[in-house]
PDB file of C-alpha atoms in Angstrom:
ATOM      1  CA  UNK A1196     -45.004  -9.051  52.933  1.00 80.00           C
ATOM      2  CA  UNK A1197     -42.325  -6.679  53.574  1.00 88.00           C
ATOM      3  CA  UNK A1198     -42.923  -7.041  57.606  1.00 91.00           C
ATOM      4  CA  UNK A1199     -43.470 -10.724  57.681  1.00 93.00           C
ATOM      5  CA  UNK A1200     -39.924 -11.095  55.590  1.00 92.00           C
ATOM      6  CA  UNK A1201     -38.013  -8.849  57.999  1.00 95.00           C
ATOM      7  CA  UNK A1202     -39.630 -10.909  60.799  1.00 96.00           C
ATOM      8  CA  UNK A1203     -37.809 -13.852  59.614  1.00 96.00           C
ATOM      9  CA  UNK A1204     -34.452 -12.048  60.003  1.00 96.00           C
ATOM     10  CA  UNK A1205     -34.055 -10.793  56.196  1.00 95.00           C
ATOM     11  CA  UNK A1206     -31.868  -8.086  56.169  1.00 95.00           C
ATOM     12  CA  UNK A1207     -32.490  -6.476  52.625  1.00 96.00           C
ATOM     13  CA  UNK A1208     -35.404  -6.738  49.945  1.00 96.00           C
ATOM     14  CA  UNK A1209     -34.344  -6.126  46.465  1.00 96.00           C
ATOM     15  CA  UNK A1210     -37.195  -5.285  43.760  1.00 95.00           C
ATOM     16  CA  UNK A1211     -37.355  -4.469  40.346  1.00 94.00           C
ATOM     17  CA  UNK A1212     -39.933  -3.115  37.621  1.00 93.00           C
ATOM     18  CA  UNK A1213     -43.062  -3.977  39.628  1.00 91.00           C
ATOM     19  CA  UNK A1214     -42.204  -2.094  42.689  1.00 92.00           C
ATOM     20  CA  UNK A1215     -44.559   0.918  42.089  1.00 91.00           C
ATOM     21  CA  UNK A1216     -47.581  -1.223  41.335  1.00 90.00           C
ATOM     22  CA  UNK A1217     -49.231  -0.666  44.545  1.00 87.00           C
ATOM     23  CA  UNK A1218     -49.440   2.439  45.825  1.00 88.00           C
ATOM     24  CA  UNK A1219     -49.182   1.169  49.473  1.00 86.00           C
ATOM     25  CA  UNK A1220     -45.526   0.071  48.720  1.00 89.00           C
ATOM     26  CA  UNK A1221     -44.985   3.975  49.307  1.00 91.00           C
ATOM     27  CA  UNK A1222     -44.951   3.654  53.072  1.00 89.00           C
ATOM     28  CA  UNK A1223     -42.441   0.958  52.932  1.00 89.00           C
ATOM     29  CA  UNK A1224     -40.094   2.726  50.601  1.00 93.00           C
ATOM     30  CA  UNK A1225     -40.241   5.719  52.795  1.00 90.00           C
ATOM     31  CA  UNK A1226     -39.731   4.130  56.124  1.00 92.00           C
ATOM     32  CA  UNK A1227     -37.947   0.674  55.425  1.00 94.00           C
ATOM     33  CA  UNK A1228     -34.364   0.429  56.111  1.00 95.00           C
ATOM     34  CA  UNK A1229     -34.371  -2.834  54.526  1.00 96.00           C
ATOM     35  CA  UNK A1230     -36.208  -2.144  50.960  1.00 96.00           C
ATOM     36  CA  UNK A1231     -34.067  -1.235  47.831  1.00 96.00           C
ATOM     37  CA  UNK A1232     -35.466   0.038  44.669  1.00 96.00           C
ATOM     38  CA  UNK A1233     -33.372  -0.019  41.414  1.00 98.00           C
ATOM     39  CA  UNK A1234     -30.796   2.423  41.497  1.00 98.00           C
ATOM     40  CA  UNK A1235     -31.257   3.449  37.864  1.00 98.00           C
ATOM     41  CA  UNK A1236     -34.636   5.124  38.336  1.00 96.00           C
ATOM     42  CA  UNK A1237     -34.704   8.852  37.923  1.00 94.00           C
ATOM     43  CA  UNK A1238     -33.087  10.322  40.931  1.00 90.00           C
ATOM     44  CA  UNK A1239     -36.503  12.067  41.991  1.00 93.00           C
ATOM     45  CA  UNK A1240     -37.766   8.575  42.685  1.00 94.00           C
ATOM     46  CA  UNK A1241     -38.918   7.602  46.100  1.00 94.00           C
ATOM     47  CA  UNK A1242     -36.553   5.171  47.943  1.00 95.00           C
ATOM     48  CA  UNK A1243     -32.898   4.170  47.433  1.00 96.00           C
ATOM     49  CA  UNK A1244     -31.458   1.913  44.924  1.00 97.00           C
ATOM     50  CA  UNK A1245     -28.545   0.846  47.262  1.00 97.00           C
ATOM     51  CA  UNK A1246     -28.015   0.393  51.193  1.00 96.00           C
ATOM     52  CA  UNK A1247     -24.830  -0.582  53.401  1.00 95.00           C
ATOM     53  CA  UNK A1248     -25.257  -2.917  56.174  1.00 95.00           C
ATOM     54  CA  UNK A1249     -22.573  -3.623  59.023  1.00 94.00           C
ATOM     55  CA  UNK A1250     -20.443  -1.120  57.183  1.00 92.00           C
ATOM     56  CA  UNK A1251     -19.200  -3.911  54.873  1.00 94.00           C
ATOM     57  CA  UNK A1252     -21.983  -5.447  52.700  1.00 96.00           C
ATOM     58  CA  UNK A1253     -22.972  -3.192  50.055  1.00 96.00           C
ATOM     59  CA  UNK A1254     -26.263  -4.080  48.073  1.00 98.00           C
ATOM     60  CA  UNK A1255     -27.102  -2.528  44.725  1.00 98.00           C
ATOM     61  CA  UNK A1256     -30.108  -2.976  42.911  1.00 98.00           C
ATOM     62  CA  UNK A1257     -30.173  -2.302  38.978  1.00 98.00           C
ATOM     63  CA  UNK A1258     -33.174  -2.454  36.130  1.00 98.00           C
ATOM     64  CA  UNK A1259     -32.213  -3.727  32.863  1.00 98.00           C
ATOM     65  CA  UNK A1260     -33.418  -1.742  29.836  1.00 96.00           C
ATOM     66  CA  UNK A1261     -34.011  -4.636  27.335  1.00 96.00           C
ATOM     67  CA  UNK A1262     -38.087  -5.014  27.089  1.00 95.00           C
ATOM     68  CA  UNK A1263     -38.475  -3.082  30.366  1.00 94.00           C
ATOM     69  CA  UNK A1264     -39.856   0.406  31.079  1.00 92.00           C
ATOM     70  CA  UNK A1265     -37.223   3.144  30.154  1.00 94.00           C
ATOM     71  CA  UNK A1266     -34.665   4.141  33.164  1.00 96.00           C
ATOM     72  CA  UNK A1267     -31.025   5.399  33.106  1.00 97.00           C
ATOM     73  CA  UNK A1268     -28.493   3.270  31.646  1.00 98.00           C
ATOM     74  CA  UNK A1269     -27.649   0.731  34.522  1.00 98.00           C
ATOM     75  CA  UNK A1270     -23.885   0.380  33.044  1.00 97.00           C
ATOM     76  CA  UNK A1271     -23.537   4.267  33.575  1.00 97.00           C
ATOM     77  CA  UNK A1272     -25.451   4.063  36.650  1.00 97.00           C
ATOM     78  CA  UNK A1273     -23.145   1.660  38.496  1.00 95.00           C
ATOM     79  CA  UNK A1274     -20.309   3.592  37.137  1.00 94.00           C
ATOM     80  CA  UNK A1275     -21.406   6.886  38.726  1.00 94.00           C
ATOM     81  CA  UNK A1276     -22.307   4.974  41.928  1.00 94.00           C
ATOM     82  CA  UNK A1277     -18.705   3.257  41.865  1.00 90.00           C
ATOM     83  CA  UNK A1278     -17.172   6.940  41.646  1.00 90.00           C
ATOM     84  CA  UNK A1279     -19.514   8.217  44.302  1.00 91.00           C
ATOM     85  CA  UNK A1280     -19.055   5.549  46.777  1.00 89.00           C
ATOM     86  CA  UNK A1281     -15.518   3.499  48.268  1.00 82.00           C
ATOM     87  CA  UNK A1282     -16.047  -0.144  47.225  1.00 85.00           C
ATOM     88  CA  UNK A1283     -12.719  -1.517  47.964  1.00 83.00           C
ATOM     89  CA  UNK A1284     -13.249  -2.657  51.360  1.00 88.00           C
ATOM     90  CA  UNK A1285     -16.789  -3.695  51.011  1.00 93.00           C
ATOM     91  CA  UNK A1286     -18.684  -7.046  49.744  1.00 96.00           C
ATOM     92  CA  UNK A1287     -20.803  -5.815  46.776  1.00 97.00           C
ATOM     93  CA  UNK A1288     -23.807  -7.680  46.077  1.00 98.00           C
ATOM     94  CA  UNK A1289     -25.364  -6.608  42.824  1.00 98.00           C
ATOM     95  CA  UNK A1290     -29.320  -7.768  41.920  1.00 98.00           C
ATOM     96  CA  UNK A1291     -29.477  -7.039  38.185  1.00 98.00           C
ATOM     97  CA  UNK A1292     -33.265  -7.528  37.481  1.00 97.00           C
ATOM     98  CA  UNK A1293     -33.621  -7.790  33.614  1.00 97.00           C
ATOM     99  CA  UNK A1294     -35.846  -9.639  31.199  1.00 95.00           C
ATOM    100  CA  UNK A1295     -32.951 -10.414  28.468  1.00 96.00           C
ATOM    101  CA  UNK A1296     -30.395 -13.018  29.636  1.00 96.00           C
ATOM    102  CA  UNK A1297     -28.054 -11.571  27.063  1.00 97.00           C
ATOM    103  CA  UNK A1298     -27.825  -8.436  29.175  1.00 97.00           C
ATOM    104  CA  UNK A1299     -27.823 -10.070  32.369  1.00 97.00           C
ATOM    105  CA  UNK A1300     -24.647 -11.785  31.020  1.00 98.00           C
ATOM    106  CA  UNK A1301     -23.227  -8.633  29.555  1.00 98.00           C
ATOM    107  CA  UNK A1302     -23.347  -7.093  33.058  1.00 97.00           C
ATOM    108  CA  UNK A1303     -21.686 -10.046  34.722  1.00 98.00           C
ATOM    109  CA  UNK A1304     -18.762  -9.719  32.384  1.00 98.00           C
ATOM    110  CA  UNK A1305     -18.784  -5.780  32.613  1.00 97.00           C
ATOM    111  CA  UNK A1306     -18.792  -6.089  36.428  1.00 96.00           C
ATOM    112  CA  UNK A1307     -16.336  -8.591  36.731  1.00 97.00           C
ATOM    113  CA  UNK A1308     -13.472  -8.118  39.122  1.00 95.00           C
ATOM    114  CA  UNK A1309     -15.070  -5.083  40.707  1.00 93.00           C
ATOM    115  CA  UNK A1310     -17.891  -6.667  42.539  1.00 94.00           C
ATOM    116  CA  UNK A1311     -18.347  -9.698  44.578  1.00 97.00           C
ATOM    117  CA  UNK A1312     -21.396 -11.328  43.583  1.00 98.00           C
ATOM    118  CA  UNK A1313     -23.729  -9.873  40.587  1.00 98.00           C
ATOM    119  CA  UNK A1314     -27.120 -12.220  40.126  1.00 98.00           C
ATOM    120  CA  UNK A1315     -29.959 -11.960  37.887  1.00 97.00           C
ATOM    121  CA  UNK A1316     -33.746 -11.565  38.638  1.00 96.00           C
ATOM    122  CA  UNK A1317     -36.716 -11.176  37.021  1.00 93.00           C
ATOM    123  CA  UNK A1318     -37.579 -14.287  34.779  1.00 89.00           C
ATOM    124  CA  UNK A1319     -38.798 -16.581  37.768  1.00 87.00           C
ATOM    125  CA  UNK A1320     -36.707 -19.615  36.586  1.00 89.00           C
ATOM    126  CA  UNK A1321     -33.373 -20.386  37.944  1.00 92.00           C
ATOM    127  CA  UNK A1322     -30.778 -20.801  35.544  1.00 95.00           C
ATOM    128  CA  UNK A1323     -27.973 -23.303  35.820  1.00 95.00           C
ATOM    129  CA  UNK A1324     -24.893 -21.171  34.778  1.00 97.00           C
ATOM    130  CA  UNK A1325     -23.863 -20.138  38.254  1.00 97.00           C
ATOM    131  CA  UNK A1326     -20.028 -19.659  37.964  1.00 98.00           C
ATOM    132  CA  UNK A1327     -17.041 -17.411  39.175  1.00 98.00           C
ATOM    133  CA  UNK A1328     -16.155 -15.086  36.373  1.00 98.00           C
ATOM    134  CA  UNK A1329     -12.279 -14.865  35.332  1.00 98.00           C
ATOM    135  CA  UNK A1330     -11.600 -12.015  37.562  1.00 98.00           C
ATOM    136  CA  UNK A1331     -13.329 -13.114  40.707  1.00 98.00           C
ATOM    137  CA  UNK A1332     -16.912 -12.315  40.535  1.00 98.00           C
ATOM    138  CA  UNK A1333     -19.263 -14.862  41.706  1.00 98.00           C
ATOM    139  CA  UNK A1334     -22.290 -15.017  38.947  1.00 98.00           C
ATOM    140  CA  UNK A1335     -25.535 -16.423  37.942  1.00 98.00           C
ATOM    141  CA  UNK A1336     -28.137 -14.989  35.347  1.00 97.00           C
ATOM    142  CA  UNK A1337     -31.214 -15.602  37.238  1.00 96.00           C
ATOM    143  CA  UNK A1338     -31.777 -16.907  40.969  1.00 95.00           C
ATOM    144  CA  UNK A1339     -35.242 -17.791  39.972  1.00 91.00           C
ATOM    145  CA  UNK A1340     -38.259 -17.202  42.177  1.00 86.00           C
ATOM    146  CA  UNK A1341     -39.462 -17.995  45.444  1.00 80.00           C
ATOM    147  CA  UNK A1342     -42.963 -19.223  45.107  1.00 79.00           C
ATOM    148  CA  UNK A1343     -45.460 -22.248  44.810  1.00 83.00           C
ATOM    149  CA  UNK A1344     -43.580 -24.855  43.153  1.00 84.00           C
ATOM    150  CA  UNK A1345     -46.995 -26.066  40.933  1.00 91.00           C
ATOM    151  CA  UNK A1346     -47.621 -22.777  39.647  1.00 91.00           C
ATOM    152  CA  UNK A1347     -46.798 -20.619  36.154  1.00 90.00           C
ATOM    153  CA  UNK A1348     -44.311 -18.222  37.514  1.00 84.00           C
ATOM    154  CA  UNK A1349     -45.872 -18.218  40.738  1.00 85.00           C
ATOM    155  CA  UNK A1350     -49.418 -17.723  39.294  1.00 88.00           C
ATOM    156  CA  UNK A1351     -52.229 -20.231  39.322  1.00 91.00           C
ATOM    157  CA  UNK A1352     -52.082 -22.707  36.425  1.00 93.00           C
ATOM    158  CA  UNK A1353     -55.742 -22.847  35.202  1.00 92.00           C
ATOM    159  CA  UNK A1354     -55.588 -18.954  34.935  1.00 90.00           C
ATOM    160  CA  UNK A1355     -52.221 -18.935  33.334  1.00 91.00           C
ATOM    161  CA  UNK A1356     -53.354 -21.706  30.663  1.00 93.00           C
ATOM    162  CA  UNK A1357     -56.594 -19.842  29.808  1.00 92.00           C
ATOM    163  CA  UNK A1358     -54.445 -16.888  28.870  1.00 90.00           C
ATOM    164  CA  UNK A1359     -52.215 -18.869  26.457  1.00 92.00           C
ATOM    165  CA  UNK A1360     -54.879 -20.891  25.221  1.00 94.00           C
ATOM    166  CA  UNK A1361     -57.812 -18.663  24.444  1.00 94.00           C
ATOM    167  CA  UNK A1362     -55.191 -15.530  23.779  1.00 89.00           C
ATOM    168  CA  UNK A1363     -58.009 -13.595  25.830  1.00 89.00           C
ATOM    169  CA  UNK A1364     -57.347 -11.347  28.957  1.00 84.00           C
ATOM    170  CA  UNK A1365     -57.414 -13.203  32.180  1.00 82.00           C
ATOM    171  CA  UNK A1366     -56.246 -12.049  35.473  1.00 81.00           C
ATOM    172  CA  UNK A1367     -53.252 -13.772  36.747  1.00 76.00           C
ATOM    173  CA  UNK A1368     -54.337 -15.301  40.240  1.00 79.00           C
ATOM    174  CA  UNK A1369     -52.178 -16.463  42.813  1.00 77.00           C
TER     175      UNK A1369
END
């Protein structure tokens, strides 16, 4: 939960396509100095898509387009943000929350040399492709998830297996 994570010293919470799933998140989006929703949602969406910490660390959250709900183009959105802000004297961290690994890899190359770190999230399983790209950007396709090791993407194994083996709807359980 938001407050618990902040109590451990976490400074920034990025999000993704599920940020709007529970309406009580609005109080956090409206009041948190740590929570970031994807920048490329429509400009009228609640919250912010980036934050600057200690005047030197810029964290940006973007949402991919492939197999996701429609959003503004993340490639155009990051260019517009670059024009809006001065990135030159900042450490820039980009969380690219996307389904398709190809899209995340393309974004990594697109941002190479412009940003400090580009990492992917969403698919829950860490990739083993961490690297320094040619122009100096640190990159990994997916950081993986924080959650129970004995699970199916963080959910109860039995409920997950029932969904796959019966093809009947089964509520995911934690």
